[in-house]
Short mmCIF file of C-alpha atoms in Angstrom, two decimals:
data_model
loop_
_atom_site.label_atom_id
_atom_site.label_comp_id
_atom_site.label_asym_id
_atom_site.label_seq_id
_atom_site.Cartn_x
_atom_site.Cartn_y
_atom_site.Cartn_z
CA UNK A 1 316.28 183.67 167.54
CA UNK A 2 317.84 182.33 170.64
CA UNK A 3 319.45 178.67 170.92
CA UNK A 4 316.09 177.92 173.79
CA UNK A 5 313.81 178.79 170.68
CA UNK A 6 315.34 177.19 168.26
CA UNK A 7 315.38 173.79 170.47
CA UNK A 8 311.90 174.08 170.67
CA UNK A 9 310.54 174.36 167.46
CA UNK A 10 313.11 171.87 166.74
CA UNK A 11 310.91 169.14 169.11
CA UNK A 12 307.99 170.61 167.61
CA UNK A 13 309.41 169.80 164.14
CA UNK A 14 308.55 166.59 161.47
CA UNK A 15 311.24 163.76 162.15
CA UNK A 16 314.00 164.04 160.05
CA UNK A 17 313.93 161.85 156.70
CA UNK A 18 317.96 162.04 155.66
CA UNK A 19 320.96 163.34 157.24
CA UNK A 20 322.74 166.55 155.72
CA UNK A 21 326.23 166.58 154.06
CA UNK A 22 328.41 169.92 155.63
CA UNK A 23 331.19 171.45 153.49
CA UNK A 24 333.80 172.11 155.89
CA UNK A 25 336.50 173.69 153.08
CA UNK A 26 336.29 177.16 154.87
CA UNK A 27 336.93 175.77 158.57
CA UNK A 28 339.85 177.73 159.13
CA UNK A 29 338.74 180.47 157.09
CA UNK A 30 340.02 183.83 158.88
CA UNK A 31 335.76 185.41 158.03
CA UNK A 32 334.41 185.51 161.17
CA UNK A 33 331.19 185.34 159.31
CA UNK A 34 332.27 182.46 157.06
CA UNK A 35 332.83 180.67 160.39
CA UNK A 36 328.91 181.85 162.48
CA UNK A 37 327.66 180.91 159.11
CA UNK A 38 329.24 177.28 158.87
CA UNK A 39 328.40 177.07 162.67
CA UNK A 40 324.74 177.36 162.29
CA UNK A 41 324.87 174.88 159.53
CA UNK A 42 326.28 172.50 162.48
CA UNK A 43 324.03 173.75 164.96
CA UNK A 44 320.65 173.11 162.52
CA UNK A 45 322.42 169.21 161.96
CA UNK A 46 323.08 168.96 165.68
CA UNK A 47 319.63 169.76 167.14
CA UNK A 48 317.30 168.41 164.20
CA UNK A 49 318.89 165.05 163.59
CA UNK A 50 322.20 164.24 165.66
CA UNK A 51 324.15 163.06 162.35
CA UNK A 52 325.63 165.18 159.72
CA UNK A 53 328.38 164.07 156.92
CA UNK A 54 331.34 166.07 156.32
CA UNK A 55 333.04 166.47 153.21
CA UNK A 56 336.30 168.43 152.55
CA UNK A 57 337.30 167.11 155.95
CA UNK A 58 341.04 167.32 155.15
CA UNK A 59 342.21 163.52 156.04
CA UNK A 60 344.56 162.41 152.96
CA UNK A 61 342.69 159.02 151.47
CA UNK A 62 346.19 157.42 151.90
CA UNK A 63 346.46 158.07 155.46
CA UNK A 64 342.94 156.25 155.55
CA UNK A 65 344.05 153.00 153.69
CA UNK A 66 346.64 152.55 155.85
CA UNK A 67 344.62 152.49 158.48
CA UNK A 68 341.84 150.25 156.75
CA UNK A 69 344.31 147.65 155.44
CA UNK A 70 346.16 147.42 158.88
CA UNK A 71 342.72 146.60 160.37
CA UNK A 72 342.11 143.75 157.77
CA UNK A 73 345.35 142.77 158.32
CA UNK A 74 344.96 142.22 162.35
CA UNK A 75 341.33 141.11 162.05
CA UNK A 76 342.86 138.09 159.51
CA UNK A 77 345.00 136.86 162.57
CA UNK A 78 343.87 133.29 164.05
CA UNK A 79 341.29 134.28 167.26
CA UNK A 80 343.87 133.12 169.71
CA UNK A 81 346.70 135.41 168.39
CA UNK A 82 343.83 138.22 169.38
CA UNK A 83 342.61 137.36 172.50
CA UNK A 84 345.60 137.64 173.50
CA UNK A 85 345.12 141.11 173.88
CA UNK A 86 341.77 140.72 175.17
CA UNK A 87 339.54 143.77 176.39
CA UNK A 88 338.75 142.03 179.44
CA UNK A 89 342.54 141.73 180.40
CA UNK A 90 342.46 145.59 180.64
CA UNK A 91 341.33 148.30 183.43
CA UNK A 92 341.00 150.70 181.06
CA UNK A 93 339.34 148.99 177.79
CA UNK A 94 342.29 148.77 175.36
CA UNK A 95 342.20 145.68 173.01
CA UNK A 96 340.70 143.46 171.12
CA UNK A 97 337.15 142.21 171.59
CA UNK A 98 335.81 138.96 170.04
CA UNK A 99 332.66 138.52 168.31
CA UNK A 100 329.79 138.50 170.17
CA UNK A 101 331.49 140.07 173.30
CA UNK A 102 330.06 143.39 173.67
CA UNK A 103 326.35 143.96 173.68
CA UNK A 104 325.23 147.73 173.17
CA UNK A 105 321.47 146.92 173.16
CA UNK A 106 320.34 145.22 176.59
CA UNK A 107 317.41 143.75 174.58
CA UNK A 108 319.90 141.82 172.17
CA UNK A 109 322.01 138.70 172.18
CA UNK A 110 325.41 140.42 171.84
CA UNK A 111 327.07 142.38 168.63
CA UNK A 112 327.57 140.45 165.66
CA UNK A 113 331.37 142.24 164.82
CA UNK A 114 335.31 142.05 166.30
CA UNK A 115 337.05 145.19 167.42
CA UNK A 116 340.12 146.44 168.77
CA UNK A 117 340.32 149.71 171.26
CA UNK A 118 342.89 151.94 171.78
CA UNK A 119 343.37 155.83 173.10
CA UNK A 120 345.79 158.45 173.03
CA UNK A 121 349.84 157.81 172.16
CA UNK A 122 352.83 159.71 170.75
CA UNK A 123 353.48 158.58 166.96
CA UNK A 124 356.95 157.87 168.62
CA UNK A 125 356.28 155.85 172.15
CA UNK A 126 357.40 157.60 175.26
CA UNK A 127 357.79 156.13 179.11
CA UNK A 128 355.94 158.81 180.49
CA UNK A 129 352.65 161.45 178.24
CA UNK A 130 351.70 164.62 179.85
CA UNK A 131 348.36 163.98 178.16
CA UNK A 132 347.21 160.86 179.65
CA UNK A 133 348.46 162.43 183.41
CA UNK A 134 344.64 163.33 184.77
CA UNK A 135 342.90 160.46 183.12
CA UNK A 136 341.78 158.89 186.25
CA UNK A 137 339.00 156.45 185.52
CA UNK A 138 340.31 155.40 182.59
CA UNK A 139 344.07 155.70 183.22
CA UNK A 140 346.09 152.94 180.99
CA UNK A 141 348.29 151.98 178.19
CA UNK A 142 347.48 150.66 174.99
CA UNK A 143 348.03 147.34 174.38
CA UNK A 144 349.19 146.89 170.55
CA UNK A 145 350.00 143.22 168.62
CA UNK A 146 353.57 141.96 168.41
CA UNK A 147 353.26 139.96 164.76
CA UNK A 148 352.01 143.39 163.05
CA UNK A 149 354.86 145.82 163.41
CA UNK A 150 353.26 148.10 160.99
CA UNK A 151 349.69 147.92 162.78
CA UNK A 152 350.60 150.23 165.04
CA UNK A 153 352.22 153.25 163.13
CA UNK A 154 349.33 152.87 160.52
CA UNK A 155 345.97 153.09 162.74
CA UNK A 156 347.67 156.13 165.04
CA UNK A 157 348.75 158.20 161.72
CA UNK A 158 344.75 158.04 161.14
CA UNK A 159 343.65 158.39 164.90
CA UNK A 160 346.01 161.35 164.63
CA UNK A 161 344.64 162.99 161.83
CA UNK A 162 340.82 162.19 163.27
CA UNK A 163 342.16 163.85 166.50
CA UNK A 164 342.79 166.57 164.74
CA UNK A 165 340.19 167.04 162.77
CA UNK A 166 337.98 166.71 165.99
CA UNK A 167 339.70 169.60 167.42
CA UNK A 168 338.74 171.87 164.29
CA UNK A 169 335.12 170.94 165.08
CA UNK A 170 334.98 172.14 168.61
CA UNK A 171 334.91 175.89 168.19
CA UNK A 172 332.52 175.38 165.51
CA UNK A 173 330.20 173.35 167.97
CA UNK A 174 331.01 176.00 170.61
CA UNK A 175 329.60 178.97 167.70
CA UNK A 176 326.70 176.70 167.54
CA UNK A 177 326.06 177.00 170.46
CA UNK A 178 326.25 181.27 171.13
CA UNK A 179 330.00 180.72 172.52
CA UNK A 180 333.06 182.09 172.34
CA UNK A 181 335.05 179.83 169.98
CA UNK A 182 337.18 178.77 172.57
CA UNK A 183 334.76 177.91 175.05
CA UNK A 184 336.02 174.20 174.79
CA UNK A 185 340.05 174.78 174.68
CA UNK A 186 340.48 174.32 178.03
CA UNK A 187 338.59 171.23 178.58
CA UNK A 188 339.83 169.12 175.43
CA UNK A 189 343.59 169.60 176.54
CA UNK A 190 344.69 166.09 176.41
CA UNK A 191 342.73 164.42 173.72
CA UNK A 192 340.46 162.23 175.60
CA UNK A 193 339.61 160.22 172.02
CA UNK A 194 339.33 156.32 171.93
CA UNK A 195 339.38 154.64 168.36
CA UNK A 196 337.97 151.61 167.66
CA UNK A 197 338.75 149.47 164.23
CA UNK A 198 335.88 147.22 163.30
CA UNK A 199 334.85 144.39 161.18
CA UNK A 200 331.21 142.94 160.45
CA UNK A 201 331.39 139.72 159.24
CA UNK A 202 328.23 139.16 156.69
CA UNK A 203 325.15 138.59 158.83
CA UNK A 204 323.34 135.07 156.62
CA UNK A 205 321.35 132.94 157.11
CA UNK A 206 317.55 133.22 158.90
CA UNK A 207 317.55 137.25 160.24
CA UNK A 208 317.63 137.12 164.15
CA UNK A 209 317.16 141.11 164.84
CA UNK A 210 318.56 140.42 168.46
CA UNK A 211 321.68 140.22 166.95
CA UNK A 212 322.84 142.29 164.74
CA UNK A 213 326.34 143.94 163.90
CA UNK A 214 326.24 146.68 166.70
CA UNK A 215 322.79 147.02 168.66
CA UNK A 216 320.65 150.27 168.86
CA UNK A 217 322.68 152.88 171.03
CA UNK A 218 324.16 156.42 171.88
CA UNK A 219 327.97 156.80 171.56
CA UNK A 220 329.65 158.06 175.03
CA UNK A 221 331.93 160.67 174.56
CA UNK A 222 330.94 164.44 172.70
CA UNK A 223 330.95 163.15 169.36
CA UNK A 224 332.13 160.82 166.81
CA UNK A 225 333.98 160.99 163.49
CA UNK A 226 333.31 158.00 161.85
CA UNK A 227 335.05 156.32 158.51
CA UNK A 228 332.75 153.60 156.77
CA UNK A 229 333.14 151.15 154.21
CA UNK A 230 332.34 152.01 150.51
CA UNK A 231 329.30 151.37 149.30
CA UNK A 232 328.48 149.10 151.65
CA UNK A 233 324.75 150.13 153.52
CA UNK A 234 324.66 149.15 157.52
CA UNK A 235 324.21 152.09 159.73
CA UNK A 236 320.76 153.24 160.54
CA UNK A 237 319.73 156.18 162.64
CA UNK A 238 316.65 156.10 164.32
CA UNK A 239 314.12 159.56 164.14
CA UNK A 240 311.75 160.48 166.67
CA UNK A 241 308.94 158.38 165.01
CA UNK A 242 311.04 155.79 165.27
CA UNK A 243 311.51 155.18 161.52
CA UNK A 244 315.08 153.69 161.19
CA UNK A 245 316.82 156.11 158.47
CA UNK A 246 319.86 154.84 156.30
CA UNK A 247 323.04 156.90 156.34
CA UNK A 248 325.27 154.75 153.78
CA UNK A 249 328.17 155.87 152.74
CA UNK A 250 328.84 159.14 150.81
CA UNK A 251 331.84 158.81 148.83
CA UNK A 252 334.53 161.59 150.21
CA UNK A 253 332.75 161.98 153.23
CA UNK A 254 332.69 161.28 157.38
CA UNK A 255 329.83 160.93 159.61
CA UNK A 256 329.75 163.00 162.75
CA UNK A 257 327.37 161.92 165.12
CA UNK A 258 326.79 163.97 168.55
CA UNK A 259 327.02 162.09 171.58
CA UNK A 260 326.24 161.50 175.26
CA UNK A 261 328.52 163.94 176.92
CA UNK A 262 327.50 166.89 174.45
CA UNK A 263 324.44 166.34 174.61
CA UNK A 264 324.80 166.13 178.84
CA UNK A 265 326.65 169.45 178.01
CA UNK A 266 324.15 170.94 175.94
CA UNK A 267 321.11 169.58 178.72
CA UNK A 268 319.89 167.60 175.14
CA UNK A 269 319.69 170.72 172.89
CA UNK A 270 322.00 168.61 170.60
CA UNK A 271 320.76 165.31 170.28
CA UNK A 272 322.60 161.84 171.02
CA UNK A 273 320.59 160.26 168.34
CA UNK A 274 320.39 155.98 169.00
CA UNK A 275 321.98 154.31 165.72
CA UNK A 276 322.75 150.62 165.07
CA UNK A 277 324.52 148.48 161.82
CA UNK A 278 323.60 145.67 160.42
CA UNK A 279 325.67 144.01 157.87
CA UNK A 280 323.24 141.92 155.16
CA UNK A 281 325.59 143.08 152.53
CA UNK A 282 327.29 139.06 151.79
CA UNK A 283 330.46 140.95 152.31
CA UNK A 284 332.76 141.70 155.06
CA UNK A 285 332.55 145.29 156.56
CA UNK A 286 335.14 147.79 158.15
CA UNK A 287 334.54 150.99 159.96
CA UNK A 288 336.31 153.33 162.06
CA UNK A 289 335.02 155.27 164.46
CA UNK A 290 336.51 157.55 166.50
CA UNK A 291 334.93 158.72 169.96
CA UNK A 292 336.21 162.51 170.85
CA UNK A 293 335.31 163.08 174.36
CA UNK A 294 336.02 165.97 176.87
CA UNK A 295 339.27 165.20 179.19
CA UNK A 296 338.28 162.93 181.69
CA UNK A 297 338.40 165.21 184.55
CA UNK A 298 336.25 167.70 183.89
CA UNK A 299 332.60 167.66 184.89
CA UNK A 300 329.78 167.48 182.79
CA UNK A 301 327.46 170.94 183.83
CA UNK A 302 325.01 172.40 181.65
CA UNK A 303 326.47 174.87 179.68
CA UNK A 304 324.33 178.30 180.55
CA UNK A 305 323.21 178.60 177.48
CA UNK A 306 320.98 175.44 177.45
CA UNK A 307 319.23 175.63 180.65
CA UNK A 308 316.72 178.26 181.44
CA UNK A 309 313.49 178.39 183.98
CA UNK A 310 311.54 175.96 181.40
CA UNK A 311 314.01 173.65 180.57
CA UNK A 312 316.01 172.84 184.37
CA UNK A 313 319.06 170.66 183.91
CA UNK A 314 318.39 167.34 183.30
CA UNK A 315 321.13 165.05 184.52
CA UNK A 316 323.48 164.69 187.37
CA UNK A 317 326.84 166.05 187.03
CA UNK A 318 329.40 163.90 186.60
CA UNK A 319 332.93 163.43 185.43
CA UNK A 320 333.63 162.45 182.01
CA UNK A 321 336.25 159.86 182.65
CA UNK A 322 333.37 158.13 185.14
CA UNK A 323 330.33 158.08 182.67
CA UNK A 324 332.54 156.84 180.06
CA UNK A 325 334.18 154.00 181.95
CA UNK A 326 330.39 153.25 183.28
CA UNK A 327 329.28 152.86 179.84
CA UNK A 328 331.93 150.88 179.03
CA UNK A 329 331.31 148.42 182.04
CA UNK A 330 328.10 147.79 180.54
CA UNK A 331 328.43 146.69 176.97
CA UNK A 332 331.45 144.67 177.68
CA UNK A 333 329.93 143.10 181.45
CA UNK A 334 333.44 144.17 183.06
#
C-alpha cells in the first residue's frame, strides 16, 4: 500500500485511545527486514497518533540520574543565582527561564514550570565547533552556572547519549517513510538538538486551566525524545476528537513525539500531535526533553514522497534555523 494510502485511511480512522510502546532492541540489527519491519512499526505510531514510547532505547539509567539530580540540584538555587543566566539575556535562547515566563498556549496565562536551555557542545569545551559553524539564526554559546561545576558535565553526558539515540531513529523514520535509510545523513550533520531540563512545581490550590505546567502545543524541531518523572501522571496528548489522552510514564521507557519540522517535511503525513502537562500530583516534577531538529540551514521541502496531485504541499518553505527561532520568539515574547 503506498505511504499516500496509508495517510488516508489513517484520517479516515477512529482517534487514537493510547499511545504504543516500540521495542527498539534490534535497531542496529544488520536484517534489512528486521529494520522495514521495525520501520513500519514507527511509521503506523507516526501517522495514527504522533507519540510512541520506546523501550530498549540503550541510555544507561546512571547516565540519566546524573542528569536528573544535576537538574534538582540547579533548580534548588535561590531565583537570583538563576536569572542570572536568564533566557532573555540570550540571542539564541540558552538559559534559564523563570516560572511563568514562557507561554506555549496564546489562550493561557503563562507556564506554570522553570527551565534551563542549552544546545550542542563538546564533552570537553573548545574555542571554536565545526558543528555549530552554519547555525545562522540561532548561532550562540551556551551559557552554563558557575556554583555547579558538576551541572555541566552531567546534563551533556545525557544530551549526548539522547543525541545519539536521535540519530539511530532517523533512518528508521526515513524507512517509514519509502526512503533510502540515509535519506536524512546529510541534513542532520551538526546535531541541531536543544535540551531543556524542567521542573513543575505542584499545581494547588483552586484549578485555573489557563495555567497550567506547559500549555497545549506542537514541539518545533523533527522530533522529541523525552525523559519523564516516575510515576508521576502530567502529559496529555490531545486526539482528533479532542479527547485529552494520558501518556504517564512507562517504567524503562522514552516518549518520542513527532514534531513541526517532520511533519513540514512529511507535508503532515506524520503528525505534530498538540500535548500539554499539568502537574496535580502534590509533588514536584522533572522532565527532560530533548528537541532533535534538522541543521539549521537546510530548508524545509516536502519530501516527494508526501505530496502528490491530491494532497499539494501545504506550507511555505523555510529554513529550519528560522522557524525554530520564530517559535521561540513567541513563547518567550523575545
Amino acid at each position: 500500500m503506498s505511504l499516500m494510502k496509508i495517510a488516508l485511511e489513517a484520517e479516515l480512522a477512529e482517534a487514537f485511545k493510547d499511545i504504543p510502546i516500540i521495542d527498539l532492541k534490534n535497531i542496529d540489527s544488520r536484517d534489512s527486514e528486521i529494520r522495514r519491519n521495525l520501520g513500519k512499526a514507527v511509521r503506523d505510531a507516526c501517522i495514527n497518533v504522533g507519540f510512541l514510547y520506546v523501550k530498549n532505547h540503550g541510555i544507561p539509567e546512571s547516565t540519566i540520574e546524573g542528569a536528573v539530580n544535576a537538574s534538582r540540584e540547579f533548580f534548588d538555587l535561590p531565583l537570583e543565582k538563576k536569572t542570572e543566566l536568564d533566557i532573555r539575556k540570550t540571542a539564541n535562547f540558552k538559559g534559564y527561564n523563570a516560572i511563568l515566563s514562557s507561554n506555549n498556549d496564546p489562550l493561557n496565562r503563562g507556564d506554570l514550570h522553570e527551565g534551563f536551555e542549552f544546545g550542542w557542545e563538546e564533552l570537553s569545551a573548545r574555542d571554536y565547533d565545526e558543528k555549530r559553524a552554519n547555525d545562522g539564526a540561532m548561532a550562540g554559546v551556551n551559557v552554563w552556572p558557575s556554583d555547579l561545576p558538576a551541572f555541566r558535565p552531567s546534563v551533556l553526558a545525557y544530551y549526548h547519549a539522547a543525541v545519539d539515540l536521535g540519530r539511530k531513529l532517523f533512518p528508521l523514520f526515513a524507512l517509514a517513510l519509502d526512503l533510502p535509510e540515509n535519506f536524512f545523513d546529510d541534513k542532520t550533520k551538526n546535531a541541531a538538538a536543544i535540551m531543556r531540563v524542567l521542573h513543575y512545581p505542584p499545581q494547588t490550590g483552586p484549578v485555573d486551566d489557563r495555567v497550567i505546567g506547559i500549555g497545549a502545543h506542537t514541539d518545533f524541531e523533527c522530533f522529541t525524545i523525552l525523559w519523564q518523572e516516575p510515576r508521576i501522571q502530567a502529559l496529555q496528548v490531545l486526539n482528533k476528537q479532542k479527547q485529552w489522552i494520558d501518556a504517564p510514564p512507562v517504567p524503562g521507557t522514552l516518549v518520542v513525539n513527532i514534531a513541526d519540522q517532520l511533519s513540514r517535511w512529511t507535508n503532515d503525513v506524520f503528525k505534530s500531535t498538540v500535548h500539554r502537562a499539568i502537574n496535580r500530583s502534590g509533588v514536584r516534577r522533572y522532565s527532560i526533553p530533548l528537541f532533535f531538529g534538522t541543521d539549521y540551514d537546510v530548508k524545509l521541502e516536502p519530501i516527494p514522497s508526501c505530496i502528490s496531485p491530491e494532497r499539494p504541499a501545504k506550507y511555505k518553505v523555510v529554513t529550519a534555523g528560522d522557524y525554530v527561532k520564530e517559535r521561540l520568539k513567541a513563547t518567550y515574547g523575545h
